[in-house]
XYZ file of C-alpha atoms in Angstrom:
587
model
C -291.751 67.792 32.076
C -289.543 70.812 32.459
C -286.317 69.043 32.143
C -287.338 67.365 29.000
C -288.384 70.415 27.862
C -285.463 71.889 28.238
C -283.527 68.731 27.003
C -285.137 69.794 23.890
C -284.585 73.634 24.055
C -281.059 72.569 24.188
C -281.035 69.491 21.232
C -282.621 72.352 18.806
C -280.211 75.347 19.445
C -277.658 72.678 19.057
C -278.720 71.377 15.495
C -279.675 75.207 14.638
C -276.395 75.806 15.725
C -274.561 73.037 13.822
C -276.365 73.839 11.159
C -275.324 77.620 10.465
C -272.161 76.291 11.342
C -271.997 73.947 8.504
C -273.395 76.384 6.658
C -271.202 79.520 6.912
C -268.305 77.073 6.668
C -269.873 76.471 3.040
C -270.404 80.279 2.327
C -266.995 80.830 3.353
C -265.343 78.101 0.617
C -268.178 79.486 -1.849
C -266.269 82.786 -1.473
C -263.102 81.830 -1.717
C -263.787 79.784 -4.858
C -265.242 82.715 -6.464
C -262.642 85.131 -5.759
C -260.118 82.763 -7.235
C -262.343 82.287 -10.401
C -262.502 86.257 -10.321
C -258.220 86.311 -10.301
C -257.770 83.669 -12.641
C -260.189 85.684 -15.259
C -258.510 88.925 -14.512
C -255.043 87.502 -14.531
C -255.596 85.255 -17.652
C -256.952 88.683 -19.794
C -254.326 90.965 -18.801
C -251.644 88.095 -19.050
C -252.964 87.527 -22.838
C -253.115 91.247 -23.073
C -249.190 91.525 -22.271
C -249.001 88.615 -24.641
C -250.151 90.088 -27.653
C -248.834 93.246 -27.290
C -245.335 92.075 -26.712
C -245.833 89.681 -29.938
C -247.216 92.461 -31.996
C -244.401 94.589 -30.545
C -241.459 91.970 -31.700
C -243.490 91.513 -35.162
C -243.457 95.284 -35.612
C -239.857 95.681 -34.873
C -238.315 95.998 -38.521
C -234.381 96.594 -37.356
C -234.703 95.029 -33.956
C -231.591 96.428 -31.501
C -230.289 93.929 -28.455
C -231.623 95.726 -26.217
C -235.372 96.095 -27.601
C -235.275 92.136 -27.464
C -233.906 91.658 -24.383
C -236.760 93.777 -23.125
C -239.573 91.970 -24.697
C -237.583 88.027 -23.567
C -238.088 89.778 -20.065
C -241.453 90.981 -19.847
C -242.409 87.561 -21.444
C -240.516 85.062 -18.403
C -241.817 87.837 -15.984
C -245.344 87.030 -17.529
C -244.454 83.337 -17.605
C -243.391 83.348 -13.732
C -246.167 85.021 -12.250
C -248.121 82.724 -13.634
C -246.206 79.929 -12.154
C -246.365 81.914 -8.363
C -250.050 82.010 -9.490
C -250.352 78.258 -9.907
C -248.665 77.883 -6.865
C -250.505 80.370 -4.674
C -253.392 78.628 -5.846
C -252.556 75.161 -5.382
C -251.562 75.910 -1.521
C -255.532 77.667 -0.841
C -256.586 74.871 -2.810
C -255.121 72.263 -0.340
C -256.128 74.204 2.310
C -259.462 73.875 1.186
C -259.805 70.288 1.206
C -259.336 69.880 4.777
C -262.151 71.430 5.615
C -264.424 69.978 3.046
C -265.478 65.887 2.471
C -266.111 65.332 -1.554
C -268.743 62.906 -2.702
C -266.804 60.436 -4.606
C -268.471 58.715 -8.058
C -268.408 54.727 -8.040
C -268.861 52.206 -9.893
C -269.136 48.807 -8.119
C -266.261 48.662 -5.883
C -264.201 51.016 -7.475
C -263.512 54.691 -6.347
C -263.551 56.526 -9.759
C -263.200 60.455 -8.798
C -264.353 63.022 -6.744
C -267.107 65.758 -7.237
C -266.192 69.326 -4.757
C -268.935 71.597 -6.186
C -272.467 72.188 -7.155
C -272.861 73.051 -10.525
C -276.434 74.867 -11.502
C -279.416 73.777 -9.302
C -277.240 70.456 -8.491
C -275.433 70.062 -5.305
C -272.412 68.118 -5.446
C -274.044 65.316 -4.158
C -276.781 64.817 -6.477
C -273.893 65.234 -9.317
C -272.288 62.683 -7.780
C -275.105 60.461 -7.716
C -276.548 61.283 -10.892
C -273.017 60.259 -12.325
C -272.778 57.152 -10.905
C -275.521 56.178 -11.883
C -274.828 56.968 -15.475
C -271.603 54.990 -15.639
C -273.415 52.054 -13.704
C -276.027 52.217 -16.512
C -273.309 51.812 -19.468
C -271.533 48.996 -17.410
C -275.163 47.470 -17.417
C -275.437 47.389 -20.810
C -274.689 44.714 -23.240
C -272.229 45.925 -25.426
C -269.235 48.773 -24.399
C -267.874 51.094 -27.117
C -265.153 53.277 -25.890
C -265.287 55.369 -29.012
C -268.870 57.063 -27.770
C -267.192 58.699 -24.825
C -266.150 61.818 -25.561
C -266.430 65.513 -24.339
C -269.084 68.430 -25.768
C -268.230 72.174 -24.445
C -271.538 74.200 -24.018
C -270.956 77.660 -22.876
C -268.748 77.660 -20.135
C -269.283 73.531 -19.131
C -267.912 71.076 -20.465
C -270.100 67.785 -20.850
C -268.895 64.350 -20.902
C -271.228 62.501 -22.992
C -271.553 58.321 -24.051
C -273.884 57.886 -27.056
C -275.138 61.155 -26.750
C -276.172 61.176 -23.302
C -274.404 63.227 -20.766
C -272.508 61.542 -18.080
C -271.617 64.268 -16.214
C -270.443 68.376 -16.528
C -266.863 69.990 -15.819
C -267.645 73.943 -14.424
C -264.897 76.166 -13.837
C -265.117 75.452 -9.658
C -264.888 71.404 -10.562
C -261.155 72.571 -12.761
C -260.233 74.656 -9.660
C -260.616 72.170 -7.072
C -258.433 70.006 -9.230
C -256.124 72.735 -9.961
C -256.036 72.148 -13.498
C -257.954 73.210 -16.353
C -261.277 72.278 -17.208
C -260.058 70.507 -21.036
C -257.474 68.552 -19.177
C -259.987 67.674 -16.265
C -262.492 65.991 -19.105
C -259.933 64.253 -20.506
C -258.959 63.053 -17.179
C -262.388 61.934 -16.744
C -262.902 60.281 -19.491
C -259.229 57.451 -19.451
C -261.040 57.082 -15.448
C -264.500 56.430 -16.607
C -263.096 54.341 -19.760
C -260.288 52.424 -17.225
C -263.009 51.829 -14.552
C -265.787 49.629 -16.784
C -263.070 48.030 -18.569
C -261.078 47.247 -14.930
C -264.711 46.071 -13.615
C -265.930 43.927 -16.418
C -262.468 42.064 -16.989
C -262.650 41.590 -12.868
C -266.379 40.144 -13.395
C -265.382 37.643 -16.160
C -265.813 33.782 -14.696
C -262.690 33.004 -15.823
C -261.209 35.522 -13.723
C -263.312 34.557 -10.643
C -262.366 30.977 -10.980
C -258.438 32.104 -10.961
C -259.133 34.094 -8.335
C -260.806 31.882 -5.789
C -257.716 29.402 -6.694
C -254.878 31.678 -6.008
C -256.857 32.518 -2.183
C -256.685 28.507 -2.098
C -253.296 28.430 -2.786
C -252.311 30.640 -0.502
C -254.416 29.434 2.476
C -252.736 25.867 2.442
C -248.898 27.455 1.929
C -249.802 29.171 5.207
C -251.109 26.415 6.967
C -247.645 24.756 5.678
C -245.372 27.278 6.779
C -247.292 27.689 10.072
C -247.125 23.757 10.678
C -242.821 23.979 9.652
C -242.587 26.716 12.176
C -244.254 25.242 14.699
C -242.668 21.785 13.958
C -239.084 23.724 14.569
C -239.787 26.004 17.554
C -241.425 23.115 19.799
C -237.397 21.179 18.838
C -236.255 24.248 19.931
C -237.667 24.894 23.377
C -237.057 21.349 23.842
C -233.434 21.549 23.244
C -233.202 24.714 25.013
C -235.316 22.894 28.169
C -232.998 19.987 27.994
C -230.407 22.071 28.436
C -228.535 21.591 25.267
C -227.249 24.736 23.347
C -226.977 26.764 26.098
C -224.009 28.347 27.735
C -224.328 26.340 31.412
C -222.456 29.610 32.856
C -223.355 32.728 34.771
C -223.846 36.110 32.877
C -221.879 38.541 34.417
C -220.198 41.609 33.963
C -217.321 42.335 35.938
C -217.919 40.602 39.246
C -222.172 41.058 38.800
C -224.184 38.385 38.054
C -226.727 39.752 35.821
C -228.256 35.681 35.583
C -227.989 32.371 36.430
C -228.244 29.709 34.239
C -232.129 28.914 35.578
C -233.013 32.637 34.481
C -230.794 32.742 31.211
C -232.893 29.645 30.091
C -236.254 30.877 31.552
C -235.373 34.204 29.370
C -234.112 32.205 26.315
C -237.621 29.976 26.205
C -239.763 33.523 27.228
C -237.444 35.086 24.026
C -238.260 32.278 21.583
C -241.632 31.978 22.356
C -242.317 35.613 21.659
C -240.441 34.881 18.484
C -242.625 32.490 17.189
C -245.737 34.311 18.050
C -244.359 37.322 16.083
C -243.503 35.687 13.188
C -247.297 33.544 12.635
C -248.828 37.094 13.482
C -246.318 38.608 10.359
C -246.833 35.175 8.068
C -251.191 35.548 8.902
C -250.920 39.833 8.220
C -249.151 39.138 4.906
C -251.385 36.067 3.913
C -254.314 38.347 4.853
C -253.286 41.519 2.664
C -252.245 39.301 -0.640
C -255.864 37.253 0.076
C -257.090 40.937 -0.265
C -255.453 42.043 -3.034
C -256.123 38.812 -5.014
C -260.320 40.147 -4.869
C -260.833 43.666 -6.888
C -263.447 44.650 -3.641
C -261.276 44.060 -0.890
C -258.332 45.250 -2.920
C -258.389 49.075 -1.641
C -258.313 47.188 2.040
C -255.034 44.990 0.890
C -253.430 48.155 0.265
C -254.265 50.038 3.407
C -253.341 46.812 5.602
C -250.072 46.869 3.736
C -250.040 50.831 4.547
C -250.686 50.213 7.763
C -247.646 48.398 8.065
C -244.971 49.783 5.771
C -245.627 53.767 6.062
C -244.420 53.492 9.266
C -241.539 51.958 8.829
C -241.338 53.934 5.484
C -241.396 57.428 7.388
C -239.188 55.972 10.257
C -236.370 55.162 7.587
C -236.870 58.660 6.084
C -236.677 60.551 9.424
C -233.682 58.143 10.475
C -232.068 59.132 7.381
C -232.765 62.792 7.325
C -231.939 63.005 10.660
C -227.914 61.623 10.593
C -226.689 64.898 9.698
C -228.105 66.235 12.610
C -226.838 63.031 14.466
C -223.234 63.485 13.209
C -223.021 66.860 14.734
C -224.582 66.037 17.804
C -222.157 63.593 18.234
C -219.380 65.733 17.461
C -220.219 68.050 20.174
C -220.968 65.196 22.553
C -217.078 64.150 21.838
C -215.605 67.877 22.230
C -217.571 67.801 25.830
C -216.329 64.595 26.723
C -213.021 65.701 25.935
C -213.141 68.904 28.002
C -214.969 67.232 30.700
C -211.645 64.816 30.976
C -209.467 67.726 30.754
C -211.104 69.648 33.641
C -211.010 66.576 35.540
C -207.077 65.901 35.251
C -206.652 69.585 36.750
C -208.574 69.072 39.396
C -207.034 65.397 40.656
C -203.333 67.527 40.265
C -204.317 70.177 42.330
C -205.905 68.282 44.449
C -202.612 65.765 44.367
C -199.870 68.620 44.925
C -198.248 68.616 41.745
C -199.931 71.866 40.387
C -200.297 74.813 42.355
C -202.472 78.527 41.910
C -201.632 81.051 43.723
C -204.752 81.879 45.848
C -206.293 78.399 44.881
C -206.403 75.803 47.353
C -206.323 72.136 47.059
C -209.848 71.512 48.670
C -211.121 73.892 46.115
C -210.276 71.340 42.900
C -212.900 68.617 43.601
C -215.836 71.278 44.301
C -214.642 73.493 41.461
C -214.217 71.091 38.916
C -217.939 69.537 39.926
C -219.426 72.842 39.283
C -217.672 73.567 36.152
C -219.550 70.168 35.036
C -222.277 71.202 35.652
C -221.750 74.497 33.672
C -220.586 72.532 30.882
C -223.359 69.791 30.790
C -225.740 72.977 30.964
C -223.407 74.290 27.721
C -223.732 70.948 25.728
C -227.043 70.817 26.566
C -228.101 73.930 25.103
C -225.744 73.293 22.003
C -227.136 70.128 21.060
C -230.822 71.072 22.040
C -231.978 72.064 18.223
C -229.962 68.545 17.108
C -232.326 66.494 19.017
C -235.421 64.593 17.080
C -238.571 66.705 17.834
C -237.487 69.237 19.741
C -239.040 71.814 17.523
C -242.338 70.184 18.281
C -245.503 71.821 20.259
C -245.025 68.265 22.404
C -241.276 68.494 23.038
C -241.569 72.367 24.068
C -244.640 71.827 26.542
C -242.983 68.612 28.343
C -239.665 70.886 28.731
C -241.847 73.730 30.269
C -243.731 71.334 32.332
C -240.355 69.562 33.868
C -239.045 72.848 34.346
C -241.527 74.516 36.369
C -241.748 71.192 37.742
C -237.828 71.582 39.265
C -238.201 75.146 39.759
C -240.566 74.604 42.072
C -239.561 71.170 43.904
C -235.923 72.242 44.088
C -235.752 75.425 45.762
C -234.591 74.238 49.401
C -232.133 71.670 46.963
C -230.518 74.745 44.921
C -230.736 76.955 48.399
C -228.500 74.155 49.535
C -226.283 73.170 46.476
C -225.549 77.492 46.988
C -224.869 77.439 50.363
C -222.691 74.068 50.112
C -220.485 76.132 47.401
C -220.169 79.198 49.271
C -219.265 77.063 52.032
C -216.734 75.517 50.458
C -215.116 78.474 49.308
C -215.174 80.403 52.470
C -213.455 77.593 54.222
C -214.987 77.478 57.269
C -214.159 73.673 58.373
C -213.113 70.632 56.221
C -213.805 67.166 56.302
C -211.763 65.663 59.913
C -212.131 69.068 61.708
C -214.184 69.121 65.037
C -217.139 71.904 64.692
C -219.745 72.885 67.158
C -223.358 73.996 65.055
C -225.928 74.899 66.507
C -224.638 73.210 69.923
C -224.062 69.941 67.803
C -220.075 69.368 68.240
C -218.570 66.264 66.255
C -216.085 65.771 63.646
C -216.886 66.755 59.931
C -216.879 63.277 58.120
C -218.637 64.153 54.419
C -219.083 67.373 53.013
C -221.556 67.099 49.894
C -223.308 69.577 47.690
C -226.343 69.622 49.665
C -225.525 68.606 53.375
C -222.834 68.185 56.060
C -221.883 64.758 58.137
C -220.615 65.506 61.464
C -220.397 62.000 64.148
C -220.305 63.336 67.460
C -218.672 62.072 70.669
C -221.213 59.363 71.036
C -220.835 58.001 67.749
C -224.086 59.901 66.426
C -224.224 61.092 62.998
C -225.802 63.882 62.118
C -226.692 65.778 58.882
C -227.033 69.103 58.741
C -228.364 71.470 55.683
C -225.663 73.721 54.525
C -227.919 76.321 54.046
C -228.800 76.109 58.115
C -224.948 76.227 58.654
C -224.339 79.196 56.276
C -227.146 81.106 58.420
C -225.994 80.216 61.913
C -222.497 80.488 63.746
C -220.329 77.831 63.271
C -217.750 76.834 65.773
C -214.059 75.469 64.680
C -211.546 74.033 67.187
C -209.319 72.566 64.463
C -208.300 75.352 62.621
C -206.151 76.859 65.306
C -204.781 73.914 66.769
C -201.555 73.756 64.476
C -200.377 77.101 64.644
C -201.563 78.242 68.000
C -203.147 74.968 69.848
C -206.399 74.489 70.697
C -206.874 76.316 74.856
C -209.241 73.630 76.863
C -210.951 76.203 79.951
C -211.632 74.500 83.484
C -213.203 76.424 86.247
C -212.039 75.732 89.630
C -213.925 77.161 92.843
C -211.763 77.577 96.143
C -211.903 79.105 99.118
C -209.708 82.236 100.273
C -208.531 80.371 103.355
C -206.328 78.871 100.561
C -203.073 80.203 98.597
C -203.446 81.319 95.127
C -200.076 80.702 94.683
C -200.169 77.462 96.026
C -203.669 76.828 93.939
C -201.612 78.081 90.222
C -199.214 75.445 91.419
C -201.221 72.337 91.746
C -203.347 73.559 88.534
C -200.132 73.887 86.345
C -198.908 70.550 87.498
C -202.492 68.590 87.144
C -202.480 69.827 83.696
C -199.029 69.342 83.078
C -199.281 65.124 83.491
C -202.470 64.913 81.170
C -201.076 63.415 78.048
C -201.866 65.432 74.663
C -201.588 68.375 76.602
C -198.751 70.735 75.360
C -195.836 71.657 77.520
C -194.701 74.718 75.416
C -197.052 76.553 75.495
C -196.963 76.309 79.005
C -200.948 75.893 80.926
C -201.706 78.998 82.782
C -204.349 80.228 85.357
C -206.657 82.777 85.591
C -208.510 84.211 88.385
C -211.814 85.014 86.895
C -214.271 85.979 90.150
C -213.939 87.172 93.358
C -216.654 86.342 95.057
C -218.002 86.510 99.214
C -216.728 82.732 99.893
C -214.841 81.610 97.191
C -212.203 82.505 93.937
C -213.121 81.290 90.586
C -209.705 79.975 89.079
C -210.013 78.950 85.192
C -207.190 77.090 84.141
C -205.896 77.360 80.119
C -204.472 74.010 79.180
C -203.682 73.632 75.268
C -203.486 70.619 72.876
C -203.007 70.213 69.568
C -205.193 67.200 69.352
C -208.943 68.946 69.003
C -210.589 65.244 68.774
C -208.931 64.557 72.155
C -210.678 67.220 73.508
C -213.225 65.300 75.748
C -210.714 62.812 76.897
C -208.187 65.779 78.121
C -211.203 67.389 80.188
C -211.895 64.361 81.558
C -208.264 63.809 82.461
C -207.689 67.377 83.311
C -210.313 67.294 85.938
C -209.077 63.573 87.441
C -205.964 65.347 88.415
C -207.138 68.633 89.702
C -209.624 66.301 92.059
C -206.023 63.813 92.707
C -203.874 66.745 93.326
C -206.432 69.099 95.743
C -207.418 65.899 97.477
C -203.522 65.221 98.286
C -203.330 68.522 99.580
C -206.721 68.181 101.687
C -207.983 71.520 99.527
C -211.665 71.510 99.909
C -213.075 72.297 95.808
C -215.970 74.185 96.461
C -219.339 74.614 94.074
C -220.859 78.717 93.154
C -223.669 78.847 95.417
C -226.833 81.280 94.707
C -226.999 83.968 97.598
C -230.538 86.092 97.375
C -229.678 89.757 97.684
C -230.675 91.398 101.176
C -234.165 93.000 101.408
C -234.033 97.156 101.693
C -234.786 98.039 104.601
């Protein structure tokens, strides 16, 4: 019982609500019509005022001088245009008024005669519009028609539109305004509608014209139900043609070396093409039937029109947007051209640097492929800013919001991508590695096989690729061994451990000559041995052995430390492991 009293609570502060609504919306227009009945009236005195003075003035003028008149012909087209920005002024509120207002429209059978704005006296518009209809339905009732007893009677400030005396309907000064036009030319208006409207009705009604009518809608039901049977008759040869496989190219589609379809699909696509045809043109041949069936009957007539408006405003406003729009579409293209252009020029600098046969000081040749991508993408970002005002509906509320939207939308998805694209340019430029170099990152070693905007390729030793963010190799310490290798040679450490019982001169020796007989290991300069740790049992030797092949590396330790274990075994050296010896307790 409580809900549906408050169910109720709630339905009545909604009508009460609606209600005041609707009727402070009315208050509002009633204001606004009277203030521009208020600025007409002063407008239209002091305008006459001006008038008659400057008249009087130029009658007055006995030996009228240039100037004088020249004075007066100003004031008079300065009088003349402000009542033209008047008009005008007027005519926008007016418009603007009408949106927010429905008019009750006068009728007589099925025909939409005018439209009544205002209340006039104790009448609302409604009941005018009523009361007016029903006056005009009354003299199409009657007998006998004489145009000659319409005409109009002013009383005060209305102006009545009368038919053997009796009043039709009244013109007010709000009824002119809402028209924009004056309240004469409104009446006379009124009356070629009121006088076209019975005559238009009657002539309709006449069983002559009923007969004709019902004939033509015959008529033009069995040329449809011919030109449906034709077109039927002719698509179902078609198909079976086409399924037959007659008139058909028995080839593949391709371009290049792609098949885009087989002959199967090309016919299956031909058939599904036709047959889409056919339906399209009975749905046009039944739409067009339908709209002149409509327009053959006076009451459905107002429908023929909007099914034909339906269909051609479209393609009416498309044609005038297409149209209006090819300036915009000859620039666009012009600036789509100068890109292209400069896009191809940039391009041809980078593939000679990159080729040799143009060289910058302080620009290197693995610069031109990453330098020309990223002046792209400057100029796409140009161009794309250029031709933004050139493209159809960007100045829309739509267009604008859907741009925002996308671009929060990559803001926000793209941070680690852009973090990366930066760090893959910086990298670049620093020169760190390049792609074939062998780099250690983050204890991954390998050779570099792609370097991209956003990530690194290194395959390691095992035949493992792995991919790497650039931003994670900007941030840690990256490891080279190719980059020294052709001026100084790439130094490969191995640790021996002997025992003092043994000769370091003799150890050197054997070292030297072990790393001397490992192919890819250089000669000059010569391998040499250092003697890193003394420790209680042993010497820690570390021999330097240098290559210039860095991907060789693993297969010269390996070889390196085959011959240190063949030459020390010859020589019945014992090689000896560090051992872990706990310090001595305090005593």
């Amino acid at each position: 019982m409580i809900r549906k009293l408050q169910y109720c609570i709630i339905l009545t502060i909604g009508i009460i609500s609606m209600t005041y609504g609707q009727k402070s919306q009315m208050d509002s227009i009633t204001k606004v019509i009277d203030k521009m009945k208020q600025d007409n009236s002063l407008l239209r005195i002091k305008d006459s005022i001006k008038t008659v003075v400057i008249k009087e003035g130029l009658d007055n003028l006995s030996n009228p001088k240039t100037k004088e008149l020249e004075q007066y012909k100003n004031e008079l087209v300065r009088i003349r245009l402000s009542d033209s920005l008047r008009l005008a002024s007027q005519k926008a509120k007016i418009n603007a008024l009408r949106e927010k207002i429905i008019p009750f429209k006068v009728k007589l059978s099925y025909k939409e005669l005018f439209d009544i704005y205002s209340d006039l006296g104790p009448l609302s518009a409604q009941e005018r519009a009523i009361a007016a209809q029903q006056h005009i339905t009354g003299i199409y009732n009657q007998k006998t028609y004489v145009k000659d007893s319409l005409r109009t009677q002013e009383k005060g400030s209305y102006i009545n539109i009368l038919y053997e005396g009796n009043i039709i309907t009244s013109i007010g000064e709000d009824d002119a305004i809402w028209e924009n036009t004056t309240k004469d030319s409104l009446a006379a208006k009124y009356i070629q509608i009121i006088d076209q409207g019975i005559d238009g009705v009657r002539n309709s009604n006449e069983p002559k014209n009923i007969l004709l009518r019902w004939a033509y809608t015959v008529g033009v039901i069995l040329l449809l139900g011919v030109l449906l049977s034709l077109l039927n008759t002719f698509f179902k040869w078609l198909i079976f043609k086409i399924a037959k496989k007659q008139y058909i190219i028995q080839k593949n589609l391709k371009i290049k070396n792609y098949q885009i379809l087989s002959p199967h699909h090309l016919r299956s696509v031909t058939l599904r093409i036709f047959k889409t045809l056919y339906t399209a043109i009975v749905i046009v041949l039944v739409y067009i039937s339908l709209s002149i069936i409509f327009s053959i009957f006076p009451s459905t007539e107002r429908l023929a029109n909007d099914l034909a408006r339906w269909i051609w405003q479209p393609i009416k406003e498309l044609g005038a947007s297409i149209y209006s729009y090819f300036p915009k579409l000859f620039k666009l293209i012009v600036i789509l051209i100068i890109g292209r252009y400069v896009n191809k020029l940039l391009r041809f600098f980078s593939i000679e640097i990159k080729r040799g046969n143009l060289n910058i000081k302080g620009f290197y040749k693995e610069w031109a492929t990453p330098t020309y991508k990223l002046l792209r993408i400057c100029l796409m970002v140009v161009t794309i800013i250029i031709i933004f005002p050139y493209l159809p509906g960007s100045d829309t509320e739509a267009f604008k919001g859907i741009s925002v939207f996308f671009g929060i939308l990559i803001s926000i998805g793209s941070s680690s991508a852009i973090a990366n694209t930066i760090a893959g340019f910086i990298i670049t430029y620093m020169r760190p590695f390049k792609e074939g170099d062998w780099i250690m990152v983050n204890e991954v070693t390998g050779e570099v096989k792609e370097k991209t905007a956003l990530v690194t390729r290194i395959r390691t030793i095992t035949n493992q690729d792995i991919t790497i963010p650039n931003s994670m190799i900007l941030t840690n310490k990256t490891v080279n061994f190719s980059s020294s290798s052709l001026e100084n040679a790439l130094i490969i450490p191995i640790d021996v451990f002997v025992s003092y019982t043994v000769s370091f001169e003799r150890v050197n020796e054997l070292l030297i000559e072990a790393a001397l007989e490992v192919p890819n290991v250089e000669k000059d300069p010569a391998p040499y041995v250092f003697k890193n740790k003394l420790d209680e049992t042993y010497i820690v030797y570390r021999l330097h052995a240098y290559t210039r092949k860095p991907e060789k590396m693993y297969f010269i330790t390996s070889d390196l430390n085959e011959n240190i274990l063949r030459k020390f075994n010859k020589e019945e050296i014992n090689l000896l492991s560090p051992r872990y010896y706990p310090k001595p307790k305090e005593q």
